[in-house]
Tab-separated table of C-alpha atoms in Angstrom:
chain	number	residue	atom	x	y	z
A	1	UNK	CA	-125.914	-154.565	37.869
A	2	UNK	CA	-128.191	-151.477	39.347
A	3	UNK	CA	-127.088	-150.755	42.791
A	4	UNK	CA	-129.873	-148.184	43.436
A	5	UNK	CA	-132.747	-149.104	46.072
A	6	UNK	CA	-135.812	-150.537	45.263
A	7	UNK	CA	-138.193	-148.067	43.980
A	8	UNK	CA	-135.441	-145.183	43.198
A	9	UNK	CA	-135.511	-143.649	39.941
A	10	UNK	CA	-132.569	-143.546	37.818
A	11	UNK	CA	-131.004	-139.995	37.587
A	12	UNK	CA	-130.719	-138.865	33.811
A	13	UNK	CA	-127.843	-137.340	32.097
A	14	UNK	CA	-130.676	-133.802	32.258
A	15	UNK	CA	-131.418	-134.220	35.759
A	16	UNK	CA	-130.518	-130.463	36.509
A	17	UNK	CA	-132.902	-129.434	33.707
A	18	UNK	CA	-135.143	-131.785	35.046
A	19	UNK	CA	-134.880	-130.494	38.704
A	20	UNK	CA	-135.633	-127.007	37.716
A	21	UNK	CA	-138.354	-127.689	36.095
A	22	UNK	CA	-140.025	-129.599	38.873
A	23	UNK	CA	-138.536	-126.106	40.729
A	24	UNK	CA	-140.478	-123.875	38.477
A	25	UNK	CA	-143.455	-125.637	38.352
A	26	UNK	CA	-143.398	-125.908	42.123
A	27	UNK	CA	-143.207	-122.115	42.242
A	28	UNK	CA	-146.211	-121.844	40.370
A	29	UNK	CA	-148.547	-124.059	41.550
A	30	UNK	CA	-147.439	-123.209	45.070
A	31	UNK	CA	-148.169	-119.561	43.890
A	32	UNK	CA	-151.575	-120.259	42.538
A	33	UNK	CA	-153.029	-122.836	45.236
A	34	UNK	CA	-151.434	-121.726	48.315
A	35	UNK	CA	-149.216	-124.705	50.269
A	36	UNK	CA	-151.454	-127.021	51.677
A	37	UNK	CA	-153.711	-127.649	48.517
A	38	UNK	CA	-150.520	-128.092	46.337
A	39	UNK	CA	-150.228	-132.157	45.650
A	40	UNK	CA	-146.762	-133.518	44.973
A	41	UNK	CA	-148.305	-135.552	42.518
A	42	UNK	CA	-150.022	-132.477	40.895
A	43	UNK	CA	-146.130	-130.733	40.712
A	44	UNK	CA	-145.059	-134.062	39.487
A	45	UNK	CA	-147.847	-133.530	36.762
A	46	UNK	CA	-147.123	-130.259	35.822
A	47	UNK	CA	-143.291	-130.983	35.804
A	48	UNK	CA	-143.928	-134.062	33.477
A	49	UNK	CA	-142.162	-136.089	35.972
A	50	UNK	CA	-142.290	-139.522	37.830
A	51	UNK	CA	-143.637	-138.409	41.608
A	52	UNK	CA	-140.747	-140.842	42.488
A	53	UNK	CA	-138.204	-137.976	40.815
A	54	UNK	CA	-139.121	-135.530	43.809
A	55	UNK	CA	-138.835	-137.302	46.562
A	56	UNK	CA	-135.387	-138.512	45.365
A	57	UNK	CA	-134.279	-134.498	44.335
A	58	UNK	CA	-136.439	-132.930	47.450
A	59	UNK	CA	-137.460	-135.653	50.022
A	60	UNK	CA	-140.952	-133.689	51.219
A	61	UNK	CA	-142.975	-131.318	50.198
A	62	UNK	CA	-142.050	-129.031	52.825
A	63	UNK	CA	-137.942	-129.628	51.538
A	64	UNK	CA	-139.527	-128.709	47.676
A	65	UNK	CA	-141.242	-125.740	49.000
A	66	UNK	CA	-138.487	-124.122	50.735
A	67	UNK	CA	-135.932	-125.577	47.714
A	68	UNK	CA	-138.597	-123.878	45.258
A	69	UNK	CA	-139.032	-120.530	47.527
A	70	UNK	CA	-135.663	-119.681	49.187
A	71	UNK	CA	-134.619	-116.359	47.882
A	72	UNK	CA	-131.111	-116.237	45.783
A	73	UNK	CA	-129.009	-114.346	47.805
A	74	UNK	CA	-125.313	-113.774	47.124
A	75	UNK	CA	-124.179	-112.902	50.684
A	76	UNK	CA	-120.887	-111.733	49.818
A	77	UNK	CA	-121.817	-109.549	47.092
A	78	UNK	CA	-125.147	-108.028	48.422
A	79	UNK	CA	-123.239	-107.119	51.822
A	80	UNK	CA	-119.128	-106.635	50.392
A	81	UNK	CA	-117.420	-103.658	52.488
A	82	UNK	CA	-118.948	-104.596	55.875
A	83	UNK	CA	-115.313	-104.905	57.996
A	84	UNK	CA	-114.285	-104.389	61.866
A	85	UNK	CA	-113.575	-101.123	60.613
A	86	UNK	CA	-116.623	-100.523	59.396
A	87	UNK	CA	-118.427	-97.618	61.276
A	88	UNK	CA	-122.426	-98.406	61.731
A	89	UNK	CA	-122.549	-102.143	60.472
A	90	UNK	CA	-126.178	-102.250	61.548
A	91	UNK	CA	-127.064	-99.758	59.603
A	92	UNK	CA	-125.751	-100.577	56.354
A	93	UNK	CA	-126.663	-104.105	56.844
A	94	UNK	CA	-129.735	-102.909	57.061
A	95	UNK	CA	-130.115	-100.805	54.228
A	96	UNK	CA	-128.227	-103.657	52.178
A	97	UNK	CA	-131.451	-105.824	53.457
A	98	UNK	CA	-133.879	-103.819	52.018
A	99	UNK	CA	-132.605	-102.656	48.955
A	100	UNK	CA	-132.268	-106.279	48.062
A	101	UNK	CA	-135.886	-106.466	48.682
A	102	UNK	CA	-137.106	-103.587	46.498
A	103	UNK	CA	-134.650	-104.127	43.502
A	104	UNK	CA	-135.349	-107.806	43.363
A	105	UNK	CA	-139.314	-107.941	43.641
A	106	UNK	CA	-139.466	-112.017	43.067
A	107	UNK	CA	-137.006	-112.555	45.367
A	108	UNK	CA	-138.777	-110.743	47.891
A	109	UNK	CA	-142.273	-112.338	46.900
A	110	UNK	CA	-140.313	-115.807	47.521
A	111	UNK	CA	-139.310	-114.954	51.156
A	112	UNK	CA	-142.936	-113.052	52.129
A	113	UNK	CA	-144.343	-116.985	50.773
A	114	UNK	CA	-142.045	-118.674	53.087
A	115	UNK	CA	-142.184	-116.271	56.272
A	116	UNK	CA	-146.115	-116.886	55.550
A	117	UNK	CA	-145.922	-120.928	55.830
A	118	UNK	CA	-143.492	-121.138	58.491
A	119	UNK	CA	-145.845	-119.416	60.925
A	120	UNK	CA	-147.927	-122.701	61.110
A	121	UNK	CA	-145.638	-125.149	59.578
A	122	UNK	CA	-142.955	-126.054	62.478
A	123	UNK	CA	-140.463	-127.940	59.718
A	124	UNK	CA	-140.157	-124.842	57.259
A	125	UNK	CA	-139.528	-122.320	59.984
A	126	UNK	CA	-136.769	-124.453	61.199
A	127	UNK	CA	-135.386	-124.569	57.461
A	128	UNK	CA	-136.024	-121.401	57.305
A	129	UNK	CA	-134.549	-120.243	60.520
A	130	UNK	CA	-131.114	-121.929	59.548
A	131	UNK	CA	-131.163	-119.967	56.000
A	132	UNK	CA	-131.928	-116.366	57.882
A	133	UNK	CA	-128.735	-117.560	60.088
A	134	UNK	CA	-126.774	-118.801	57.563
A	135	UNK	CA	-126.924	-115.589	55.641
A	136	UNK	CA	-126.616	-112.935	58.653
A	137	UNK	CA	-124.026	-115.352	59.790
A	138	UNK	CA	-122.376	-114.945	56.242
A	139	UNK	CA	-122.919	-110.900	56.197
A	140	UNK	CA	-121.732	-110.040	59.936
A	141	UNK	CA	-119.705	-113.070	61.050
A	142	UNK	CA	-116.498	-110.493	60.357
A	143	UNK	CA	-117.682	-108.117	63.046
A	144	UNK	CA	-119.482	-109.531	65.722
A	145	UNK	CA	-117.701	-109.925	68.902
A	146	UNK	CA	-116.745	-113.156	70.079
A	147	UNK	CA	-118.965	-114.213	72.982
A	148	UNK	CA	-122.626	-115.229	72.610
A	149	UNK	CA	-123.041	-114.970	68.825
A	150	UNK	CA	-125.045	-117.848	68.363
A	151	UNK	CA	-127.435	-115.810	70.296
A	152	UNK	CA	-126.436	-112.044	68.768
A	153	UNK	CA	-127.249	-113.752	65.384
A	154	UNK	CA	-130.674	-115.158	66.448
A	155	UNK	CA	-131.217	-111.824	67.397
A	156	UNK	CA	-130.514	-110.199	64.518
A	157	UNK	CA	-132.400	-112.646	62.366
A	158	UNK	CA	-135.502	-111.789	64.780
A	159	UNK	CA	-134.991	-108.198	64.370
A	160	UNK	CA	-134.856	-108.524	60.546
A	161	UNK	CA	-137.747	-111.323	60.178
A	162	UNK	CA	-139.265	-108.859	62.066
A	163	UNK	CA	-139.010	-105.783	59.700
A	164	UNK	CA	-139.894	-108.095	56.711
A	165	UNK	CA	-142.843	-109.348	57.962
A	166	UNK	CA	-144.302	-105.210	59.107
A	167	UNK	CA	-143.404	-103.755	56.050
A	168	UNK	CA	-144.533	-106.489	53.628
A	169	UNK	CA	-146.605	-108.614	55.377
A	170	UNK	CA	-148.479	-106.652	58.383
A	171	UNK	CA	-148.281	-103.588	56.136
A	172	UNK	CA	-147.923	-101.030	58.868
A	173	UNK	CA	-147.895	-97.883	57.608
A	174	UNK	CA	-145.533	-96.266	59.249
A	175	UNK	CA	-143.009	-99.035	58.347
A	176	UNK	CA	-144.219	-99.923	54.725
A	177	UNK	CA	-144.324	-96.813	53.721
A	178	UNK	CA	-140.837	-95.215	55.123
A	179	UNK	CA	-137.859	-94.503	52.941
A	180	UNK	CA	-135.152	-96.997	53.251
A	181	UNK	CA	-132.642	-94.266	54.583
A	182	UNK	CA	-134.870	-93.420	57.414
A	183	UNK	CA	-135.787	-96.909	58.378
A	184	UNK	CA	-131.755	-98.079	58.540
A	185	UNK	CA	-130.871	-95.532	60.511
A	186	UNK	CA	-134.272	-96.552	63.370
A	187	UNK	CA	-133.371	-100.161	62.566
A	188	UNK	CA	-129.369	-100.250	62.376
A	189	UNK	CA	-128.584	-98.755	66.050
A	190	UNK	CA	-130.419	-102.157	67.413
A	191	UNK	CA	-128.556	-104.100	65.055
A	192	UNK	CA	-125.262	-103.014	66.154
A	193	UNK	CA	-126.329	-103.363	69.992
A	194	UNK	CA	-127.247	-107.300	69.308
A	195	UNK	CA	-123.654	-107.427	67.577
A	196	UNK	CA	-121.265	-105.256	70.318
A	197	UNK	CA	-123.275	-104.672	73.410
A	198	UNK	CA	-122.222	-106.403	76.673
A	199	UNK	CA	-124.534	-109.656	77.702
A	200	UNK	CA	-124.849	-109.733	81.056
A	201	UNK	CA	-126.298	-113.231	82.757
């Protein structure tokens, strides 16, 4: 007897295959259309899926765009070494941050098309608030101090959201256009002051 809910389609023996294709083709037509003119029944079209199939891998179209979107970052390999006795934390985590970013173009592309949509979508910026956390929870949680760091890592997300969106986004000049070197060591000092300094109030 099938015990799934009426109107839930069966998951095949290929349903990873089939989920990253519905991925990819996500990726493309979000690419190509922009968010709000991309259909889930147009994905489902391109994927050569049921419709039914996304809902039941993704739930929404805003949970398939961030799904199809959120960079691939390895936390513990992209920011290894960073320890309590690590001198300048800010600074390397900010140089980590941006290297990522230049050696891994698509990756970057995928987080410049999120940080776009969550400016005027309120249920991707929360997603993608709590994947900015999750990862500069992942990279710094060793050396931040002990009080307040729910709000030392919002700040840190806000001062790195920040820097993605004026050098790759806004395109400032003086930002887009500085070596990496120089901008860690502007950047990193407020990095480590949101991770040590004393809050007050």
């Amino acid at each position: 007897m099938d015990s799934r809910a009426p109107g839930r389609p069966k998951v095949v023996a290929d349903s990873a295959d089939k989920r990253g294709t519905i991925l990819r083709s996500a990726r493309e037509l979000f690419s190509d259309r922009g968010f709000d003119r991309t259909t889930m029944r147009a994905i489902a079209k391109e994927a050569g899926v049921d419709p039914a199939l996304i809902h039941h891998y993704f739930g929404n179209k805003n949970a398939l765009l961030v799904a199809a979107l959120q960079p691939e970052v390895d936390a513990k390999t992209v920011f290894s070494g960073i320890t309590p006795e690590t001198d300048a934390p800010g600074e390397i985590f900010v140089r980590r941050v941006l290297e990522f970013w230049e050696t891994n173009p698509q990756q970057r592309a995928r987080a410049i098309a999120l940080l776009r949509v969550a400016v005027t979508h309120d249920e991707i910026a929360m997603r993608v608030r709590d994947f900015f956390l999750g990862l500069v929870q992942r990279a710094l949680g060793d050396v931040v101090r002990s009080d307040h760091q729910d709000e030392r890592y919002a700040l840190v997300v806000s001062q790195t959201a920040g820097l993605a969106i004026s050098k790759y986004i806004l395109l400032l000049p003086d930002v887009a256009n500085a070596p990496i070197e120089i901008l860690a060591r502007r950047v990193g000092p407020n990095i480590d002051n949101y991770l040590f300094s004393d809050f007050d109030g």
